mmCIF file of C-alpha atoms and ligand atoms in Angstrom:
data_model
loop_
_atom_site.group_PDB
_atom_site.id
_atom_site.type_symbol
_atom_site.label_atom_id
_atom_site.label_comp_id
_atom_site.label_asym_id
_atom_site.label_seq_id
_atom_site.Cartn_x
_atom_site.Cartn_y
_atom_site.Cartn_z
ATOM 1 C CA MET A 1 -25.711 19.480 -76.299
ATOM 2 C CA LEU A 2 -22.244 19.199 -77.906
ATOM 3 C CA ARG A 3 -21.938 15.686 -76.429
ATOM 4 C CA ASN A 4 -25.204 14.691 -78.164
ATOM 5 C CA VAL A 5 -24.048 16.137 -81.503
ATOM 6 C CA LEU A 6 -20.748 14.244 -81.221
ATOM 7 C CA LEU A 7 -22.490 10.985 -80.311
ATOM 8 C CA TRP A 8 -24.902 11.492 -83.219
ATOM 9 C CA SER A 9 -21.904 12.112 -85.520
ATOM 10 C CA SER A 10 -20.343 8.852 -84.347
ATOM 11 C CA THR A 11 -23.165 6.933 -86.054
ATOM 12 C CA ASN A 12 -23.375 9.081 -89.212
ATOM 13 C CA PRO A 13 -22.032 7.188 -92.285
ATOM 14 C CA PHE A 14 -21.600 10.365 -94.376
ATOM 15 C CA LEU A 15 -19.348 12.001 -91.784
ATOM 16 C CA ALA A 16 -17.518 8.693 -91.272
ATOM 17 C CA ARG A 17 -16.598 8.764 -94.979
ATOM 18 C CA ARG A 18 -15.747 12.490 -95.244
ATOM 19 C CA LEU A 19 -14.043 13.675 -92.066
ATOM 20 C CA PRO A 20 -11.200 11.121 -91.816
ATOM 21 C CA ARG A 21 -9.865 12.414 -95.172
ATOM 22 C CA TYR A 22 -8.869 15.769 -93.668
ATOM 23 C CA ASN A 23 -5.282 16.029 -92.467
ATOM 24 C CA PHE A 24 -6.170 18.147 -89.434
ATOM 25 C CA VAL A 25 -8.553 15.386 -88.260
ATOM 26 C CA LYS A 26 -5.824 12.767 -88.833
ATOM 27 C CA ARG A 27 -3.387 14.889 -86.825
ATOM 28 C CA ALA A 28 -5.873 15.336 -83.985
ATOM 29 C CA VAL A 29 -6.642 11.618 -83.711
ATOM 30 C CA ARG A 30 -2.940 10.903 -83.182
ATOM 31 C CA ARG A 31 -3.380 12.157 -79.648
ATOM 32 C CA PHE A 32 -5.498 9.072 -78.907
ATOM 33 C CA MET A 33 -3.761 6.413 -81.019
ATOM 34 C CA PRO A 34 -0.092 5.906 -81.923
ATOM 35 C CA GLY A 35 -0.980 4.858 -85.475
ATOM 36 C CA GLU A 36 -3.277 2.807 -87.670
ATOM 37 C CA THR A 37 -1.142 -0.364 -87.759
ATOM 38 C CA LEU A 38 -0.715 -3.213 -85.271
ATOM 39 C CA ASP A 39 3.033 -2.696 -85.434
ATOM 40 C CA GLN A 40 2.671 0.922 -84.280
ATOM 41 C CA ALA A 41 0.399 -0.204 -81.421
ATOM 42 C CA LEU A 42 2.848 -2.907 -80.294
ATOM 43 C CA THR A 43 5.841 -0.596 -80.534
ATOM 44 C CA GLU A 44 4.010 1.724 -78.130
ATOM 45 C CA ALA A 45 3.126 -1.301 -75.939
ATOM 46 C CA GLN A 46 6.834 -2.084 -75.700
ATOM 47 C CA GLN A 47 7.622 1.480 -74.628
ATOM 48 C CA LEU A 48 4.901 1.365 -72.001
ATOM 49 C CA GLU A 49 6.406 -1.828 -70.611
ATOM 50 C CA HIS A 50 9.717 -0.036 -70.195
ATOM 51 C CA ALA A 51 7.825 2.501 -68.078
ATOM 52 C CA GLY A 52 6.262 -0.254 -65.927
ATOM 53 C CA MET A 53 2.856 -0.432 -67.618
ATOM 54 C CA SER A 54 1.178 -3.232 -69.524
ATOM 55 C CA SER A 55 -1.248 -2.882 -72.397
ATOM 56 C CA THR A 56 -4.322 -4.083 -74.207
ATOM 57 C CA VAL A 57 -4.711 -3.618 -77.952
ATOM 58 C CA THR A 58 -7.907 -3.295 -79.915
ATOM 59 C CA LEU A 59 -8.577 -3.179 -83.642
ATOM 60 C CA LEU A 60 -11.073 -0.420 -84.320
ATOM 61 C CA GLY A 61 -14.171 -1.373 -86.231
ATOM 62 C CA GLU A 62 -17.766 -2.183 -85.432
ATOM 63 C CA ASN A 63 -20.830 -3.845 -86.966
ATOM 64 C CA ILE A 64 -19.611 -6.032 -89.811
ATOM 65 C CA GLU A 65 -22.110 -7.228 -92.406
ATOM 66 C CA ALA A 66 -20.895 -10.657 -93.568
ATOM 67 C CA LEU A 67 -19.499 -13.687 -91.787
ATOM 68 C CA ALA A 68 -16.404 -13.573 -93.991
ATOM 69 C CA GLU A 69 -15.574 -10.206 -92.373
ATOM 70 C CA ALA A 70 -16.028 -11.732 -88.906
ATOM 71 C CA ASP A 71 -13.668 -14.548 -89.914
ATOM 72 C CA ALA A 72 -11.100 -12.009 -91.096
ATOM 73 C CA VAL A 73 -11.315 -10.226 -87.715
ATOM 74 C CA LEU A 74 -10.913 -13.566 -85.913
ATOM 75 C CA GLU A 75 -7.853 -14.459 -88.010
ATOM 76 C CA HIS A 76 -6.427 -11.005 -87.411
ATOM 77 C CA TYR A 77 -6.714 -11.376 -83.628
ATOM 78 C CA ILE A 78 -5.270 -14.896 -83.655
ATOM 79 C CA GLY A 79 -2.323 -13.349 -85.517
ATOM 80 C CA VAL A 80 -2.117 -10.609 -82.848
ATOM 81 C CA LEU A 81 -1.893 -13.267 -80.096
ATOM 82 C CA ASP A 82 0.949 -14.957 -81.992
ATOM 83 C CA THR A 83 2.807 -11.686 -82.569
ATOM 84 C CA VAL A 84 2.427 -10.620 -78.942
ATOM 85 C CA LYS A 85 3.840 -13.974 -77.826
ATOM 86 C CA ALA A 86 6.713 -13.792 -80.315
ATOM 87 C CA ARG A 87 7.608 -10.282 -79.092
ATOM 88 C CA GLY A 88 7.328 -11.358 -75.439
ATOM 89 C CA LEU A 89 4.897 -8.572 -74.554
ATOM 90 C CA ASN A 90 2.472 -8.377 -71.655
ATOM 91 C CA THR A 91 -0.307 -7.323 -74.014
ATOM 92 C CA GLU A 92 -3.897 -8.551 -74.062
ATOM 93 C CA ILE A 93 -6.636 -8.007 -76.633
ATOM 94 C CA SER A 94 -10.070 -6.434 -76.325
ATOM 95 C CA LEU A 95 -12.783 -6.563 -78.949
ATOM 96 C CA LYS A 96 -16.408 -5.877 -79.761
ATOM 97 C CA LEU A 97 -18.696 -8.841 -80.389
ATOM 98 C CA THR A 98 -20.229 -6.989 -83.354
ATOM 99 C CA GLN A 99 -16.777 -7.341 -84.962
ATOM 100 C CA LEU A 100 -17.149 -11.103 -84.545
ATOM 101 C CA GLY A 101 -20.590 -11.190 -86.186
ATOM 102 C CA LEU A 102 -23.065 -10.505 -83.341
ATOM 103 C CA ASP A 103 -25.454 -8.770 -85.764
ATOM 104 C CA LEU A 104 -25.537 -11.961 -87.811
ATOM 105 C CA GLY A 105 -26.495 -14.126 -84.842
ATOM 106 C CA VAL A 106 -25.445 -14.847 -81.283
ATOM 107 C CA ASP A 107 -24.015 -18.237 -82.321
ATOM 108 C CA ALA A 108 -21.729 -16.626 -84.903
ATOM 109 C CA ALA A 109 -20.137 -14.385 -82.260
ATOM 110 C CA ARG A 110 -20.078 -17.118 -79.588
ATOM 111 C CA ASP A 111 -18.325 -19.584 -81.862
ATOM 112 C CA ARG A 112 -15.654 -17.092 -82.922
ATOM 113 C CA LEU A 113 -15.061 -15.756 -79.423
ATOM 114 C CA GLY A 114 -14.655 -19.354 -78.185
ATOM 115 C CA ARG A 115 -12.031 -20.020 -80.866
ATOM 116 C CA LEU A 116 -10.151 -16.862 -79.972
ATOM 117 C CA VAL A 117 -10.186 -17.591 -76.252
ATOM 118 C CA ARG A 118 -8.897 -21.129 -76.896
ATOM 119 C CA ALA A 119 -5.998 -19.611 -78.873
ATOM 120 C CA CYS A 120 -5.114 -17.253 -76.007
ATOM 121 C CA ASP A 121 -2.192 -17.933 -73.653
ATOM 122 C CA PRO A 122 -3.318 -19.486 -70.320
ATOM 123 C CA GLY A 123 -1.991 -16.482 -68.365
ATOM 124 C CA SER A 124 -3.804 -13.956 -70.521
ATOM 125 C CA VAL A 125 -7.394 -12.785 -71.017
ATOM 126 C CA VAL A 126 -9.427 -11.894 -74.101
ATOM 127 C CA TRP A 127 -11.580 -8.890 -73.143
ATOM 128 C CA VAL A 128 -15.069 -8.345 -74.528
ATOM 129 C CA ASP A 129 -16.072 -4.683 -74.874
ATOM 130 C CA MET A 130 -19.591 -3.597 -73.989
ATOM 131 C CA GLU A 131 -21.447 -1.789 -76.778
ATOM 132 C CA GLY A 132 -24.802 0.075 -76.882
ATOM 133 C CA SER A 133 -27.715 -1.198 -74.776
ATOM 134 C CA ASP A 134 -29.304 -3.082 -77.714
ATOM 135 C CA TYR A 135 -26.419 -5.515 -77.375
ATOM 136 C CA THR A 136 -26.190 -5.876 -73.585
ATOM 137 C CA ASP A 137 -28.286 -9.054 -73.220
ATOM 138 C CA MET A 138 -26.666 -10.756 -76.197
ATOM 139 C CA THR A 139 -23.179 -9.814 -75.000
ATOM 140 C CA LEU A 140 -23.896 -11.211 -71.535
ATOM 141 C CA ASP A 141 -25.268 -14.444 -73.074
ATOM 142 C CA VAL A 142 -22.180 -14.933 -75.227
ATOM 143 C CA TYR A 143 -19.871 -14.089 -72.328
ATOM 144 C CA ARG A 144 -21.624 -16.551 -69.993
ATOM 145 C CA SER A 145 -21.447 -19.469 -72.376
ATOM 146 C CA VAL A 146 -17.805 -18.885 -73.349
ATOM 147 C CA ARG A 147 -16.809 -18.288 -69.696
ATOM 148 C CA ASP A 148 -18.518 -21.576 -68.758
ATOM 149 C CA GLU A 149 -15.891 -23.361 -70.832
ATOM 150 C CA HIS A 150 -12.806 -21.125 -70.580
ATOM 151 C CA PRO A 151 -11.468 -18.994 -67.744
ATOM 152 C CA ASN A 152 -9.483 -16.711 -70.089
ATOM 153 C CA VAL A 153 -12.251 -14.325 -71.032
ATOM 154 C CA GLY A 154 -13.181 -11.025 -69.383
ATOM 155 C CA LEU A 155 -16.128 -8.673 -69.827
ATOM 156 C CA CYS A 156 -16.610 -4.915 -69.754
ATOM 157 C CA LEU A 157 -19.578 -3.580 -67.728
ATOM 158 C CA GLN A 158 -20.843 0.021 -67.842
ATOM 159 C CA ALA A 159 -21.662 1.890 -64.624
ATOM 160 C CA TYR A 160 -24.061 4.296 -66.393
ATOM 161 C CA MET A 161 -26.492 1.426 -67.027
ATOM 162 C CA ARG A 162 -29.158 1.092 -64.362
ATOM 163 C CA ARG A 163 -29.023 -2.717 -64.633
ATOM 164 C CA THR A 164 -25.282 -3.183 -64.127
ATOM 165 C CA MET A 165 -25.213 -3.995 -60.406
ATOM 166 C CA ASP A 166 -27.765 -6.779 -61.036
ATOM 167 C CA ASP A 167 -25.725 -8.008 -64.007
ATOM 168 C CA LEU A 168 -22.583 -8.143 -61.884
ATOM 169 C CA GLU A 169 -24.350 -10.136 -59.175
ATOM 170 C CA SER A 170 -25.738 -12.578 -61.726
ATOM 171 C CA LEU A 171 -22.233 -13.092 -63.146
ATOM 172 C CA LEU A 172 -20.437 -13.710 -59.837
ATOM 173 C CA PRO A 173 -21.077 -17.504 -59.791
ATOM 174 C CA LEU A 174 -18.804 -17.596 -62.884
ATOM 175 C CA GLN A 175 -15.906 -15.913 -61.016
ATOM 176 C CA PRO A 176 -15.759 -13.345 -63.812
ATOM 177 C CA SER A 177 -12.951 -10.980 -64.729
ATOM 178 C CA ILE A 178 -14.681 -7.617 -65.131
ATOM 179 C CA ARG A 179 -13.479 -4.280 -66.485
ATOM 180 C CA LEU A 180 -15.747 -1.568 -65.105
ATOM 181 C CA VAL A 181 -16.121 1.623 -67.175
ATOM 182 C CA LYS A 182 -18.615 4.486 -67.055
ATOM 183 C CA GLY A 183 -20.090 3.883 -70.548
ATOM 184 C CA ALA A 184 -19.607 5.729 -73.835
ATOM 185 C CA TYR A 185 -22.849 5.421 -75.855
ATOM 186 C CA LYS A 186 -25.949 7.564 -76.159
ATOM 187 C CA GLU A 187 -28.633 5.890 -74.046
ATOM 188 C CA PRO A 188 -32.155 6.932 -72.961
ATOM 189 C CA PRO A 189 -32.604 7.948 -69.299
ATOM 190 C CA ASP A 190 -34.713 4.908 -68.420
ATOM 191 C CA VAL A 191 -31.746 2.714 -69.445
ATOM 192 C CA ALA A 192 -28.738 4.737 -68.271
ATOM 193 C CA PHE A 193 -28.291 7.358 -65.552
ATOM 194 C CA PRO A 194 -28.308 10.746 -67.299
ATOM 195 C CA LYS A 195 -26.351 12.671 -64.638
ATOM 196 C CA LYS A 196 -22.615 12.370 -64.115
ATOM 197 C CA SER A 197 -23.116 12.423 -60.333
ATOM 198 C CA GLU A 198 -25.412 9.366 -60.565
ATOM 199 C CA VAL A 199 -22.997 7.515 -62.851
ATOM 200 C CA ASP A 200 -20.107 8.248 -60.486
ATOM 201 C CA GLN A 201 -22.119 7.081 -57.488
ATOM 202 C CA ASN A 202 -23.001 3.836 -59.245
ATOM 203 C CA TYR A 203 -19.391 3.410 -60.355
ATOM 204 C CA ILE A 204 -18.200 3.567 -56.756
ATOM 205 C CA ARG A 205 -20.980 1.214 -55.608
ATOM 206 C CA ILE A 206 -20.100 -1.406 -58.240
ATOM 207 C CA THR A 207 -16.358 -0.997 -57.609
ATOM 208 C CA GLY A 208 -17.021 -1.745 -53.933
ATOM 209 C CA ALA A 209 -19.000 -4.866 -54.874
ATOM 210 C CA MET A 210 -16.201 -6.028 -57.201
ATOM 211 C CA LEU A 211 -13.476 -5.511 -54.611
ATOM 212 C CA ARG A 212 -15.498 -7.298 -51.912
ATOM 213 C CA ALA A 213 -16.122 -10.206 -54.309
ATOM 214 C CA ARG A 214 -12.405 -10.331 -55.088
ATOM 215 C CA LYS A 215 -11.602 -10.401 -51.381
ATOM 216 C CA LYS A 216 -13.951 -13.402 -50.966
ATOM 217 C CA GLY A 217 -12.377 -15.193 -53.955
ATOM 218 C CA LYS A 218 -15.559 -14.775 -56.021
ATOM 219 C CA MET A 219 -13.995 -12.796 -58.846
ATOM 220 C CA GLY A 220 -11.277 -13.189 -61.414
ATOM 221 C CA ARG A 221 -9.586 -9.858 -62.170
ATOM 222 C CA PRO A 222 -11.368 -6.651 -61.117
ATOM 223 C CA VAL A 223 -10.260 -3.915 -63.520
ATOM 224 C CA ILE A 224 -11.141 -0.290 -62.810
ATOM 225 C CA GLY A 225 -11.280 1.375 -66.239
ATOM 226 C CA THR A 226 -11.443 5.128 -65.707
ATOM 227 C CA HIS A 227 -9.484 8.382 -66.015
ATOM 228 C CA ASP A 228 -11.478 9.936 -63.223
ATOM 229 C CA LEU A 229 -8.998 10.598 -60.432
ATOM 230 C CA ARG A 230 -11.795 10.613 -57.875
ATOM 231 C CA MET A 231 -12.777 7.055 -58.921
ATOM 232 C CA VAL A 232 -9.107 6.013 -58.713
ATOM 233 C CA ALA A 233 -8.736 7.483 -55.217
ATOM 234 C CA GLU A 234 -12.029 5.969 -54.052
ATOM 235 C CA THR A 235 -10.987 2.539 -55.384
ATOM 236 C CA ASN A 236 -7.732 2.693 -53.453
ATOM 237 C CA ARG A 237 -9.570 3.843 -50.336
ATOM 238 C CA LEU A 238 -12.050 0.934 -50.602
ATOM 239 C CA ALA A 239 -9.231 -1.548 -51.219
ATOM 240 C CA HIS A 240 -7.350 -0.224 -48.195
ATOM 241 C CA GLU A 241 -10.492 -0.594 -46.072
ATOM 242 C CA LEU A 242 -10.810 -4.215 -47.230
ATOM 243 C CA ASP A 243 -7.103 -4.848 -46.748
ATOM 244 C CA LEU A 244 -6.889 -5.840 -50.403
ATOM 245 C CA GLY A 245 -3.328 -5.757 -51.780
ATOM 246 C CA ARG A 246 -2.360 -3.664 -54.830
ATOM 247 C CA ASN A 247 -1.812 -6.878 -56.800
ATOM 248 C CA MET A 248 -5.471 -7.900 -56.300
ATOM 249 C CA TYR A 249 -7.031 -5.283 -58.587
ATOM 250 C CA GLU A 250 -6.001 -3.258 -61.620
ATOM 251 C CA PHE A 251 -6.501 0.071 -63.310
ATOM 252 C CA ALA A 252 -6.969 0.575 -67.036
ATOM 253 C CA MET A 253 -6.875 3.798 -69.034
ATOM 254 C CA LEU A 254 -6.947 4.744 -72.687
ATOM 255 C CA TYR A 255 -3.789 5.671 -74.557
ATOM 256 C CA GLY A 256 -3.198 9.420 -74.506
ATOM 257 C CA ILE A 257 -5.494 10.225 -71.571
ATOM 258 C CA GLN A 258 -4.142 11.082 -68.088
ATOM 259 C CA ARG A 259 -0.623 9.978 -69.018
ATOM 260 C CA ALA A 260 0.883 11.547 -65.868
ATOM 261 C CA GLU A 261 -1.576 9.628 -63.689
ATOM 262 C CA GLN A 262 -0.798 6.422 -65.592
ATOM 263 C CA GLU A 263 2.885 6.858 -64.803
ATOM 264 C CA ARG A 264 2.179 7.777 -61.177
ATOM 265 C CA LEU A 265 0.093 4.624 -60.619
ATOM 266 C CA ALA A 266 2.742 2.409 -62.221
ATOM 267 C CA ARG A 267 5.495 4.039 -60.159
ATOM 268 C CA ASN A 268 3.523 3.401 -56.986
ATOM 269 C CA GLY A 269 3.203 -0.332 -57.641
ATOM 270 C CA TYR A 270 -0.329 -0.503 -59.061
ATOM 271 C CA THR A 271 -1.088 -2.572 -62.130
ATOM 272 C CA LEU A 272 -1.949 -0.190 -64.951
ATOM 273 C CA ARG A 273 -2.976 -1.411 -68.372
ATOM 274 C CA VAL A 274 -3.172 1.074 -71.228
ATOM 275 C CA LEU A 275 -5.706 0.334 -73.953
ATOM 276 C CA ILE A 276 -4.178 1.133 -77.331
ATOM 277 C CA SER A 277 -6.428 1.331 -80.374
ATOM 278 C CA TYR A 278 -5.302 0.919 -83.960
ATOM 279 C CA GLY A 279 -6.892 0.368 -87.363
ATOM 280 C CA GLU A 280 -8.396 2.482 -90.100
ATOM 281 C CA ALA A 281 -11.996 2.554 -88.829
ATOM 282 C CA TRP A 282 -11.363 5.083 -86.087
ATOM 283 C CA PHE A 283 -14.067 7.651 -86.820
ATOM 284 C CA PRO A 284 -16.996 6.480 -84.562
ATOM 285 C CA TRP A 285 -14.581 5.613 -81.768
ATOM 286 C CA TYR A 286 -12.885 9.011 -82.052
ATOM 287 C CA MET A 287 -16.231 10.827 -81.916
ATOM 288 C CA ARG A 288 -17.023 8.986 -78.669
ATOM 289 C CA ARG A 289 -13.663 10.143 -77.232
ATOM 290 C CA LEU A 290 -14.515 13.754 -78.166
ATOM 291 C CA ALA A 291 -17.972 13.378 -76.611
ATOM 292 C CA GLU A 292 -16.414 12.291 -73.318
ATOM 293 C CA ARG A 293 -14.685 15.641 -73.098
ATOM 294 C CA PRO A 294 -16.123 18.179 -75.530
ATOM 295 C CA ALA A 295 -13.161 20.497 -74.705
ATOM 296 C CA ASN A 296 -11.190 18.094 -76.944
ATOM 297 C CA VAL A 297 -13.011 19.608 -79.922
ATOM 298 C CA TRP A 298 -10.870 22.753 -79.478
ATOM 299 C CA PHE A 299 -7.827 20.555 -79.873
ATOM 300 C CA VAL A 300 -9.211 19.421 -83.264
ATOM 301 C CA VAL A 301 -9.945 23.023 -84.235
ATOM 302 C CA ARG A 302 -6.377 24.039 -83.312
ATOM 303 C CA GLN A 303 -5.078 21.301 -85.629
ATOM 304 C CA MET A 304 -6.835 23.090 -88.513
ATOM 305 C CA PHE A 305 -4.467 26.029 -88.063
ATOM 306 C CA HIS A 306 -1.239 24.301 -87.021
ATOM 307 C CA GLY A 307 0.560 21.934 -89.379
HETATM 308 P P1 FDA B 1 -15.125 10.938 -66.992
HETATM 309 O O1 FDA B 1 -15.752 10.943 -68.349
HETATM 310 O O2 FDA B 1 -15.908 11.474 -65.855
HETATM 311 O O3 FDA B 1 -13.743 11.677 -67.098
HETATM 312 C C1 FDA B 1 -12.934 11.941 -65.967
HETATM 313 C C2 FDA B 1 -11.761 12.800 -66.392
HETATM 314 O O4 FDA B 1 -10.901 12.033 -67.246
HETATM 315 C C3 FDA B 1 -12.139 14.022 -67.225
HETATM 316 O O5 FDA B 1 -12.452 15.113 -66.395
HETATM 317 C C4 FDA B 1 -10.881 14.244 -68.042
HETATM 318 O O6 FDA B 1 -9.899 14.880 -67.266
HETATM 319 C C5 FDA B 1 -10.417 12.841 -68.316
HETATM 320 N N1 FDA B 1 -10.977 12.322 -69.591
HETATM 321 C C6 FDA B 1 -11.970 11.411 -69.740
HETATM 322 N N2 FDA B 1 -12.199 11.174 -71.050
HETATM 323 C C7 FDA B 1 -11.349 11.967 -71.731
HETATM 324 C C8 FDA B 1 -11.100 12.178 -73.112
HETATM 325 N N3 FDA B 1 -11.767 11.535 -74.056
HETATM 326 N N4 FDA B 1 -10.147 13.081 -73.447
HETATM 327 C C9 FDA B 1 -9.433 13.743 -72.513
HETATM 328 N N5 FDA B 1 -9.629 13.576 -71.184
HETATM 329 C C10 FDA B 1 -10.557 12.708 -70.797
HETATM 330 N N6 FDA B 1 -16.919 2.348 -72.910
HETATM 331 C C11 FDA B 1 -17.881 1.496 -73.306
HETATM 332 O O7 FDA B 1 -19.039 1.872 -73.410
HETATM 333 N N7 FDA B 1 -17.556 0.191 -73.616
HETATM 334 C C12 FDA B 1 -16.297 -0.293 -73.479
HETATM 335 O O8 FDA B 1 -16.055 -1.467 -73.753
HETATM 336 C C13 FDA B 1 -15.284 0.585 -73.001
HETATM 337 N N8 FDA B 1 -14.010 0.163 -72.810
HETATM 338 C C14 FDA B 1 -13.109 0.973 -72.153
HETATM 339 C C15 FDA B 1 -11.874 0.467 -71.752
HETATM 340 C C16 FDA B 1 -11.012 1.247 -71.000
HETATM 341 C C17 FDA B 1 -9.697 0.697 -70.559
HETATM 342 C C18 FDA B 1 -11.382 2.602 -70.664
HETATM 343 C C19 FDA B 1 -10.474 3.459 -69.832
HETATM 344 C C20 FDA B 1 -12.574 3.098 -71.098
HETATM 345 C C21 FDA B 1 -13.447 2.315 -71.845
HETATM 346 N N9 FDA B 1 -14.685 2.809 -72.271
HETATM 347 C C22 FDA B 1 -15.629 1.923 -72.733
HETATM 348 C C23 FDA B 1 -14.960 4.270 -72.226
HETATM 349 C C24 FDA B 1 -15.684 4.664 -70.934
HETATM 350 O O9 FDA B 1 -16.992 4.183 -70.955
HETATM 351 C C25 FDA B 1 -15.744 6.178 -70.744
HETATM 352 O O10 FDA B 1 -16.460 6.751 -71.785
HETATM 353 C C26 FDA B 1 -14.380 6.853 -70.647
HETATM 354 O O11 FDA B 1 -13.475 6.082 -69.918
HETATM 355 C C27 FDA B 1 -14.520 8.232 -69.963
HETATM 356 O O12 FDA B 1 -14.979 8.072 -68.654
HETATM 357 P P2 FDA B 1 -14.070 8.258 -67.353
HETATM 358 O O13 FDA B 1 -14.284 7.087 -66.461
HETATM 359 O O14 FDA B 1 -12.678 8.497 -67.741
HETATM 360 O O15 FDA B 1 -14.709 9.467 -66.561
#
């Protein structure tokens, strides 16, 4: 119930204008992002590197309405690639195709993603987020055509979607780099598994398929994007069964969530990438983080009373 209210709030323009003005909301969001600027995100990335972790950065913002805005996002990310290189960081970028103009046409997003991937360092990957199910087919189309021309692009797939195992299989001929997550949007039950147990089961099934494909040389980078310690343990168990080395797959978690586990994985020689968000348009994204764990709402409430 609370999850549904939070997911509904994430798409409400009135709340998106009002709530971010309150200081207690600003204080609460700090738990999930080091700050609104790229510099704050990269300073945190540097600190994570000192602790043996790498990072991905993402500029918050969704659905733009004019191509000029998509161009500004593209220029921003090209600047991020330059800054990351200049600072010598092991930091990649991840973005939503709606930020690159997907609502204004598949070609608009494809063209801009292609330009961004061409600007990316050969050893690095530009990650494409997966958004709500209305965008799945278009996102896969754009990914396929850009991946056909450039290896340096990776895609997020969501285990809560009933179609995802089929999507993975259809992508394997491209040797894709895939970041598997559970999925963060509100979807109808005929599209996405409604029960956590079903999502978890599918997550483990798809992880197994990714690790087997990696073992056979049919995948780029398999990235396990979860804070669920059971998924982490199951991934390591599957990898052990396949005799797949720790350098053959990766974990990814969001900034501020399961920090102790992030450090434990890094200490034990696993690759752990922390996704750091920045930017002013954090409201819908923050509501999705609260919906993932409604207990977080009490943290926001506590911020109302503590300065
Ligand atoms: P689950 O929700 O079952 O949580 C497992 C445990 O992790 C919880 O019991 C709790 O301890 C902790 N936890 C999880 N979320 C928390 C939170 N918000 N606050 C505090 N604790 C929390 N989604 C999407 O649709 N498209 C995308 O492109 C991406 N990209 C992405 C990248 C990366 C690197 C990650 C880690 C996640 C995403 N997501 C995403 C979000 C993803 O779909 C999912 O909503 C969250 O990761 C939460 O799911 P878990 O796998 O952590 O499991």
